[in-house]
Amino acid sequence: MGSHRNTLVAVVRQELAEARGTARAVLAAAESARSEALRRKQMIRDAYSTCLAQLAEAREAARQDILRRTAAEAGALTRNVESLAALCASGSAGTAWRYWTPTEPDRVGRPRLLRIGTVSYDTGDGARRLPALVPLLDHAHVNLVGDPETADGVISGLLLRALGTTRPGDVRLTVYDPEQLGGTLAAFAPLGNAGLLSFVGPGGLSAVLDDLVEQICRVNETVLAGEYASLPELTAATTGPRPEPWRVVVLLADAELTQGQRAQLDRIVRTGVACGVHLVVRGLELAPHPTVEHIAVRDGMATCDTTGELAVTLDAPPPPDRISGFARTTAERLRAGPPPASFADLEPEKIWTESSAHGLAAPIGDSTDGPLISVPLGDDPPHALIGGPSGSGKTNLIYAWIGSLAARYGPSELAFYLLDFKEGVSFARFAPGPRDPSWLPQVRLAGINVNGDREFGLAMLRHLGEELRARAQAAKRYEASKLAELRAEDPRGHWPRIVAVIDEFQVLLAGRDALADEAVTLLEDLARRGRSQGIHLVLASQDVSGIEALWGRSGLIGQFTLRIALPKARRVLADTNLAAAVIPRFHAVVNADSGAAGANHIVRLPDAGDRHAWRTLQRKLWHSRPDNCVPPRLFDGDAVPRLPEAYRPAGRVPSVNSDIGSSPGAVLGERIDVAARPARLRLGRMPGRNLAVLGTRTGEACDVLAAAALSLAAQGPARFSVACLDPGAERAAARLVAELPQADWYGLADLDQLFGALDPDGIPHYVLGYALDAAGPAYRERLRAVLTDGPEDRTHVLGWWRSVQRLRDDLGGIGARLDTIGAWVALDVQGPELSPLSPQPGGPAWYPRRRRALFFDRSVHRHPEVIIPYEVNSDHT
């Protein structure tokens, strides 16, 4: 029994132990689960906190980004609105009274909006102010309600800004002020002296309204006759002043209107804006209409239709002294007449839109009542004559005409050839320079400071004569083709019209010599036949003798039917036409009927000489030039051309086995020609292929010899012997020897050695003699032998003799044959002294002048030609 109990106790104990173990295990698992749950709870709480922090950070970043974008967009919008406001109300239309001054409008400008105050708003980075603008001229009527004193201040500001943004006379004011009899706007009273302001008494309102209705009907008839929708559209389509001034009627009345007055007022409200009639009303309620701008004012603030619900802080009224001062100035300007057109007014809205197929036309100024005056060139009139004494504005007129033509006709339609015979650089601005690389694309040639180089004027006329013949031949071929219908569209085919301007042309015709005779012949041919080939001449002179030079040639003067006379000009117009004697300064008489009295047009000239205005136009045209447009040729009579690098040896000459060439050419100087071409002397193996430089100007003689030697050295293998017999030329000769690839130096004591070293070896040998006349009689025979026999053996003498007589002595004296000198260059030698060397009896008509030489080559020339010796070294000027 005891053992059974013990067993049972053991079993129970065992089971209790197992139960306790199980309970402990379950408890441990529960504790573990609880710990895991607590851990997960903590993780979730941490994640939640992190998520909240991230969301807050993201929200703050997004908020900041939105604020930045809002500020940026608000700033951009503000700048755009400010720019738009500045554009819509620029100058006196929107400037604060403290800085206010009248603004002269351009000829194509439209009426602006007018400032009445400012609008304040917050962009997030501070308060900003924008001008509050309202329309008036060509846009709206203005109806003000509220405090009368404040409204009158707004009206004064609107009127002053409207008058300050228009030309004197473009706005006419009518004020109806029955209570104060005009005292409200008394500061504008000086305008009445010029007929720009009228005050209407208490009983005059009906007459004013009737007059406005009649004007609206009359303007409507004018507008409809021109097939335009409104007066602003008609004004935009025309140049010059408005066909009708604006009428601004200010009604300051609190009384009731009669039924007839109200009907007329409503009619004006409906139709007045399109006809330039505007109402500014205080104290009356205008009928609702899209053209009525309502402004409600109170305590220095206002609301209006344009700004909507935005409150406007009104500007203070303009000071009365500023209004009265402006009114007096405007009245004085109106009595003095409108100001002349500016140079910018001559420029069209778009450049190079005109065709020169049937002629040229461009304004040079405006008439005394405003419209621009256009000057024609074509079949009739074909050529122009300009005259006026010194200081009358001739150069200014030419500038204005050139600029106006260049802005309308592109380089494919127009070409200028400009020549100025007076001392100055009037046409230099049209060519590229060291300060301004731009040039006028239509200019092909510009000659300045050519008062001493009549030969260049003749060269230009010859070039135009060749152009005339080329066009005539091309026209014949064109007509012979089966494209005659195209010629009806453009009689010149594809040629641009040429306008050749010759200022002080009488210099070219002065003197009784062959040059003047040829110039007259060329001018007559160009004047007679040029019109049919698109070549036009513009001759200008400030001296009456220049004009008289044409009057003796009826065949020439008759072609210049376009006459432009400046103040005090003589002999330009007909003898019975005295208009030039009475016109004031800065004016001109344009007459396209050969100066007949009934064909005068008085033109006021702009200031076309202003460099800034010219540079603005020229750079605009220059940047628009086609790719094939090349700079013009500029000939400056005072400039000395440098020897081009192409005529200098680049290194040692080729060997004897190289190709020598049959006839090397020595460059002596620059020809006075349209193209900057060198004067060359061919040194072949024919008799007489030697050169004599004659004169006492050492520097120029050295330059001629140096240019010849260097250009010969640049062409192929050659030997040079430099004999310097004049101490004054030693420095120039030494520099030449240093630059020549192969040269020997000889002095006066080395002449025997020189003549002994002239044996031919197949290589051209050039003997450069400086002051060969100093060699003396002992060497004359050997020199004559070299001159006679040398060219056949490729030995040529290029020598300098200080007088023709010394050359003759070296060649055998009086009666000696001079044909061993086939070419000569004369410096300061008078024409008669050259008679032994000239084919002309008595010598050529040559008067020496600085840095000019007379060149004659017996194998090429019939008459000598004037050249400009190149400057080879910079030791002299």
Short mmCIF file of N, CA and C in Angstrom, two decimals, residues 52-158:
data_model
loop_
_atom_site.label_atom_id
_atom_site.label_comp_id
_atom_site.label_asym_id
_atom_site.label_seq_id
_atom_site.Cartn_x
_atom_site.Cartn_y
_atom_site.Cartn_z
N LEU A 52 7.47 60.37 -40.33
CA LEU A 52 6.94 61.71 -40.07
C LEU A 52 8.00 62.77 -40.33
N ALA A 53 9.24 62.47 -39.87
CA ALA A 53 10.32 63.44 -40.11
C ALA A 53 10.59 63.62 -41.59
N GLN A 54 10.63 62.50 -42.34
CA GLN A 54 10.88 62.57 -43.78
C GLN A 54 9.75 63.31 -44.50
N LEU A 55 8.51 62.98 -44.08
CA LEU A 55 7.39 63.68 -44.70
C LEU A 55 7.44 65.16 -44.40
N ALA A 56 7.79 65.50 -43.18
CA ALA A 56 7.89 66.92 -42.82
C ALA A 56 8.99 67.60 -43.62
N GLU A 57 10.12 66.89 -43.75
CA GLU A 57 11.23 67.45 -44.55
C GLU A 57 10.84 67.60 -46.01
N ALA A 58 10.19 66.54 -46.54
CA ALA A 58 9.75 66.62 -47.94
C ALA A 58 8.72 67.72 -48.13
N ARG A 59 7.78 67.81 -47.14
CA ARG A 59 6.79 68.86 -47.24
C ARG A 59 7.44 70.24 -47.19
N GLU A 60 8.42 70.41 -46.30
CA GLU A 60 9.10 71.70 -46.20
C GLU A 60 9.89 72.01 -47.47
N ALA A 61 10.57 70.96 -48.00
CA ALA A 61 11.31 71.16 -49.26
C ALA A 61 10.36 71.54 -50.39
N ALA A 62 9.22 70.80 -50.45
CA ALA A 62 8.25 71.12 -51.49
C ALA A 62 7.70 72.54 -51.31
N ARG A 63 7.43 72.88 -50.04
CA ARG A 63 6.93 74.23 -49.77
C ARG A 63 7.94 75.30 -50.16
N GLN A 64 9.22 75.05 -49.81
CA GLN A 64 10.25 76.00 -50.18
C GLN A 64 10.41 76.09 -51.69
N ASP A 65 10.33 74.93 -52.37
CA ASP A 65 10.43 74.93 -53.84
C ASP A 65 9.28 75.70 -54.46
N ILE A 66 8.08 75.45 -53.89
CA ILE A 66 6.92 76.18 -54.41
C ILE A 66 7.10 77.68 -54.17
N LEU A 67 7.61 78.05 -52.98
CA LEU A 67 7.84 79.46 -52.71
C LEU A 67 8.87 80.06 -53.65
N ARG A 68 9.96 79.28 -53.89
CA ARG A 68 10.99 79.77 -54.82
C ARG A 68 10.44 79.93 -56.22
N ARG A 69 9.71 78.91 -56.67
CA ARG A 69 9.13 79.00 -58.02
C ARG A 69 8.13 80.14 -58.11
N THR A 70 7.33 80.26 -57.02
CA THR A 70 6.36 81.35 -57.01
C THR A 70 7.07 82.70 -57.07
N ALA A 71 8.14 82.83 -56.26
CA ALA A 71 8.89 84.09 -56.27
C ALA A 71 9.54 84.34 -57.62
N ALA A 72 10.12 83.27 -58.22
CA ALA A 72 10.77 83.43 -59.53
C ALA A 72 9.75 83.81 -60.59
N GLU A 73 8.60 83.07 -60.59
CA GLU A 73 7.59 83.38 -61.59
C GLU A 73 6.99 84.76 -61.34
N ALA A 74 6.80 85.09 -60.05
CA ALA A 74 6.29 86.43 -59.75
C ALA A 74 7.29 87.50 -60.18
N GLY A 75 8.59 87.23 -59.93
CA GLY A 75 9.60 88.19 -60.35
C GLY A 75 9.65 88.34 -61.87
N ALA A 76 9.60 87.18 -62.57
CA ALA A 76 9.60 87.23 -64.04
C ALA A 76 8.37 87.95 -64.55
N LEU A 77 7.21 87.61 -63.95
CA LEU A 77 5.98 88.27 -64.36
C LEU A 77 6.05 89.76 -64.07
N THR A 78 6.64 90.10 -62.92
CA THR A 78 6.80 91.51 -62.58
C THR A 78 7.68 92.23 -63.59
N ARG A 79 8.80 91.58 -63.93
CA ARG A 79 9.69 92.21 -64.91
C ARG A 79 9.01 92.34 -66.26
N ASN A 80 8.26 91.30 -66.65
CA ASN A 80 7.54 91.38 -67.92
C ASN A 80 6.52 92.51 -67.91
N VAL A 81 5.79 92.59 -66.77
CA VAL A 81 4.79 93.65 -66.67
C VAL A 81 5.47 95.02 -66.65
N GLU A 82 6.59 95.12 -65.93
CA GLU A 82 7.32 96.39 -65.90
C GLU A 82 7.83 96.75 -67.29
N SER A 83 8.37 95.74 -68.02
CA SER A 83 8.85 96.00 -69.38
C SER A 83 7.69 96.41 -70.28
N LEU A 84 6.57 95.70 -70.15
CA LEU A 84 5.40 96.05 -70.95
C LEU A 84 4.91 97.44 -70.61
N ALA A 85 4.92 97.76 -69.32
CA ALA A 85 4.49 99.10 -68.91
C ALA A 85 5.44 100.16 -69.45
N ALA A 86 6.74 99.87 -69.38
CA ALA A 86 7.72 100.83 -69.90
C ALA A 86 7.57 101.00 -71.41
N LEU A 87 7.21 99.90 -72.11
CA LEU A 87 7.02 99.98 -73.56
C LEU A 87 5.74 100.71 -73.90
N CYS A 88 4.69 100.46 -73.16
CA CYS A 88 3.40 101.08 -73.45
C CYS A 88 3.34 102.53 -72.99
N ALA A 89 4.16 102.90 -72.03
CA ALA A 89 4.13 104.27 -71.50
C ALA A 89 5.55 104.76 -71.30
N SER A 90 6.32 104.77 -72.38
CA SER A 90 7.70 105.20 -72.29
C SER A 90 7.79 106.71 -72.28
N GLY A 91 8.93 107.20 -71.84
CA GLY A 91 9.18 108.63 -71.87
C GLY A 91 8.20 109.40 -71.00
N SER A 92 7.71 110.52 -71.55
CA SER A 92 6.85 111.41 -70.78
C SER A 92 5.49 110.81 -70.50
N ALA A 93 5.13 109.69 -71.13
CA ALA A 93 3.84 109.07 -70.85
C ALA A 93 3.82 108.37 -69.51
N GLY A 94 5.00 107.97 -68.99
CA GLY A 94 5.01 107.21 -67.76
C GLY A 94 6.03 107.66 -66.74
N THR A 95 6.77 108.74 -67.00
CA THR A 95 7.79 109.21 -66.06
C THR A 95 7.14 109.97 -64.90
N ALA A 96 7.68 109.77 -63.70
CA ALA A 96 7.19 110.52 -62.55
C ALA A 96 7.43 112.02 -62.76
N TRP A 97 6.58 112.84 -62.12
CA TRP A 97 6.65 114.28 -62.37
C TRP A 97 8.00 114.87 -61.98
N ARG A 98 8.67 114.26 -61.06
CA ARG A 98 9.95 114.79 -60.62
C ARG A 98 10.97 114.79 -61.75
N TYR A 99 10.88 113.79 -62.64
CA TYR A 99 11.85 113.66 -63.74
C TYR A 99 11.20 113.91 -65.11
N TRP A 100 10.02 114.45 -65.12
CA TRP A 100 9.25 114.52 -66.36
C TRP A 100 9.78 115.58 -67.31
N THR A 101 9.94 115.18 -68.57
CA THR A 101 10.23 116.10 -69.67
C THR A 101 9.48 115.61 -70.90
N PRO A 102 9.13 116.49 -71.82
CA PRO A 102 8.42 116.04 -73.04
C PRO A 102 9.28 115.08 -73.85
N THR A 103 8.63 114.16 -74.54
CA THR A 103 9.31 113.17 -75.38
C THR A 103 8.84 113.35 -76.81
N GLU A 104 9.78 113.61 -77.72
CA GLU A 104 9.42 113.77 -79.13
C GLU A 104 9.15 112.40 -79.74
N PRO A 105 7.97 112.15 -80.28
CA PRO A 105 7.68 110.83 -80.86
C PRO A 105 8.33 110.67 -82.23
N ASP A 106 8.54 109.42 -82.64
CA ASP A 106 9.01 109.20 -84.00
C ASP A 106 7.82 109.27 -84.95
N ARG A 107 8.16 109.24 -86.24
CA ARG A 107 7.11 109.46 -87.24
C ARG A 107 6.14 108.29 -87.36
N VAL A 108 6.56 107.12 -86.97
CA VAL A 108 5.69 105.94 -87.10
C VAL A 108 5.20 105.45 -85.75
N GLY A 109 5.48 106.20 -84.68
CA GLY A 109 5.07 105.77 -83.35
C GLY A 109 3.56 105.88 -83.16
N ARG A 110 3.03 105.02 -82.34
CA ARG A 110 1.62 105.03 -82.03
C ARG A 110 1.41 105.71 -80.68
N PRO A 111 0.22 106.28 -80.42
CA PRO A 111 -0.04 106.90 -79.11
C PRO A 111 0.14 105.89 -77.98
N ARG A 112 0.65 106.37 -76.86
CA ARG A 112 0.96 105.50 -75.74
C ARG A 112 -0.15 105.55 -74.69
N LEU A 113 -0.12 104.56 -73.77
CA LEU A 113 -0.94 104.64 -72.58
C LEU A 113 -0.36 105.70 -71.65
N LEU A 114 -1.20 106.23 -70.77
CA LEU A 114 -0.80 107.35 -69.93
C LEU A 114 -0.90 106.96 -68.46
N ARG A 115 0.07 107.37 -67.68
CA ARG A 115 0.12 107.02 -66.27
C ARG A 115 -0.75 107.97 -65.45
N ILE A 116 -1.49 107.36 -64.47
CA ILE A 116 -2.25 108.18 -63.53
C ILE A 116 -1.79 107.94 -62.09
N GLY A 117 -1.03 106.89 -61.85
CA GLY A 117 -0.58 106.57 -60.51
C GLY A 117 0.19 105.27 -60.51
N THR A 118 0.16 104.59 -59.35
CA THR A 118 0.87 103.32 -59.22
C THR A 118 -0.02 102.29 -58.55
N VAL A 119 0.29 101.02 -58.80
CA VAL A 119 -0.39 99.89 -58.18
C VAL A 119 0.62 99.16 -57.32
N SER A 120 0.32 98.95 -56.04
CA SER A 120 1.22 98.26 -55.12
C SER A 120 0.79 96.82 -54.97
N TYR A 121 1.74 95.92 -54.85
CA TYR A 121 1.45 94.51 -54.62
C TYR A 121 2.67 93.87 -54.00
N ASP A 122 2.45 92.70 -53.41
CA ASP A 122 3.52 91.99 -52.70
C ASP A 122 3.90 90.76 -53.50
N THR A 123 5.17 90.62 -53.85
CA THR A 123 5.64 89.47 -54.62
C THR A 123 6.24 88.39 -53.73
N GLY A 124 6.20 88.58 -52.41
CA GLY A 124 6.80 87.62 -51.51
C GLY A 124 8.16 88.04 -51.02
N ASP A 125 8.85 88.85 -51.79
CA ASP A 125 10.16 89.34 -51.37
C ASP A 125 10.15 90.85 -51.16
N GLY A 126 8.97 91.39 -50.94
CA GLY A 126 8.86 92.82 -50.70
C GLY A 126 7.79 93.44 -51.57
N ALA A 127 7.37 94.62 -51.19
CA ALA A 127 6.32 95.32 -51.93
C ALA A 127 6.92 95.90 -53.21
N ARG A 128 6.14 95.84 -54.28
CA ARG A 128 6.55 96.38 -55.59
C ARG A 128 5.49 97.36 -56.07
N ARG A 129 5.92 98.26 -56.93
CA ARG A 129 4.99 99.23 -57.51
C ARG A 129 5.08 99.19 -59.02
N LEU A 130 3.92 99.19 -59.65
CA LEU A 130 3.84 99.26 -61.09
C LEU A 130 3.05 100.49 -61.49
N PRO A 131 3.38 101.12 -62.61
CA PRO A 131 2.58 102.27 -63.03
C PRO A 131 1.17 101.83 -63.44
N ALA A 132 0.19 102.59 -63.02
CA ALA A 132 -1.19 102.38 -63.44
C ALA A 132 -1.44 103.19 -64.70
N LEU A 133 -1.77 102.53 -65.78
CA LEU A 133 -1.87 103.16 -67.09
C LEU A 133 -3.31 103.12 -67.59
N VAL A 134 -3.71 104.18 -68.26
CA VAL A 134 -5.04 104.23 -68.86
C VAL A 134 -4.89 104.70 -70.31
N PRO A 135 -5.79 104.32 -71.20
CA PRO A 135 -5.72 104.74 -72.60
C PRO A 135 -6.41 106.09 -72.82
N LEU A 136 -5.99 106.76 -73.89
CA LEU A 136 -6.68 107.98 -74.30
C LEU A 136 -6.63 108.11 -75.83
N LEU A 137 -5.58 108.73 -76.37
CA LEU A 137 -5.52 109.03 -77.80
C LEU A 137 -5.60 107.75 -78.63
N ASP A 138 -6.52 107.76 -79.59
CA ASP A 138 -6.76 106.63 -80.51
C ASP A 138 -7.30 105.39 -79.80
N HIS A 139 -7.64 105.51 -78.50
CA HIS A 139 -8.08 104.31 -77.79
C HIS A 139 -9.38 104.49 -77.02
N ALA A 140 -9.58 105.61 -76.34
CA ALA A 140 -10.71 105.66 -75.41
C ALA A 140 -11.10 107.09 -75.08
N HIS A 141 -12.33 107.21 -74.53
CA HIS A 141 -12.75 108.39 -73.79
C HIS A 141 -12.49 108.11 -72.32
N VAL A 142 -12.40 109.15 -71.51
CA VAL A 142 -12.16 109.00 -70.08
C VAL A 142 -13.31 109.66 -69.32
N ASN A 143 -13.93 108.89 -68.43
CA ASN A 143 -15.05 109.37 -67.61
C ASN A 143 -14.66 109.23 -66.13
N LEU A 144 -14.55 110.38 -65.44
CA LEU A 144 -14.12 110.38 -64.05
C LEU A 144 -15.31 110.69 -63.14
N VAL A 145 -15.39 109.97 -62.02
CA VAL A 145 -16.41 110.22 -61.01
C VAL A 145 -15.71 110.26 -59.67
N GLY A 146 -16.33 110.98 -58.73
CA GLY A 146 -15.76 111.08 -57.39
C GLY A 146 -15.41 112.51 -57.05
N ASP A 147 -14.45 112.66 -56.15
CA ASP A 147 -14.05 113.97 -55.64
C ASP A 147 -13.60 114.87 -56.79
N PRO A 148 -14.26 116.03 -57.03
CA PRO A 148 -13.92 116.88 -58.18
C PRO A 148 -12.47 117.38 -58.15
N GLU A 149 -11.99 117.76 -56.97
CA GLU A 149 -10.63 118.29 -56.91
C GLU A 149 -9.61 117.22 -57.29
N THR A 150 -9.79 116.01 -56.77
CA THR A 150 -8.88 114.92 -57.14
C THR A 150 -9.00 114.58 -58.62
N ALA A 151 -10.23 114.55 -59.13
CA ALA A 151 -10.44 114.24 -60.55
C ALA A 151 -9.79 115.29 -61.44
N ASP A 152 -9.86 116.57 -61.04
CA ASP A 152 -9.22 117.61 -61.84
C ASP A 152 -7.71 117.44 -61.88
N GLY A 153 -7.12 116.97 -60.78
CA GLY A 153 -5.69 116.69 -60.79
C GLY A 153 -5.34 115.57 -61.76
N VAL A 154 -6.18 114.52 -61.82
CA VAL A 154 -5.96 113.43 -62.77
C VAL A 154 -6.07 113.94 -64.20
N ILE A 155 -7.06 114.82 -64.44
CA ILE A 155 -7.24 115.36 -65.80
C ILE A 155 -6.02 116.19 -66.21
N SER A 156 -5.50 117.01 -65.30
CA SER A 156 -4.32 117.82 -65.64
C SER A 156 -3.14 116.92 -66.01
N GLY A 157 -2.95 115.85 -65.23
CA GLY A 157 -1.85 114.94 -65.54
C GLY A 157 -2.05 114.24 -66.87
N LEU A 158 -3.29 113.78 -67.16
CA LEU A 158 -3.54 113.12 -68.44
C LEU A 158 -3.29 114.06 -69.61
#
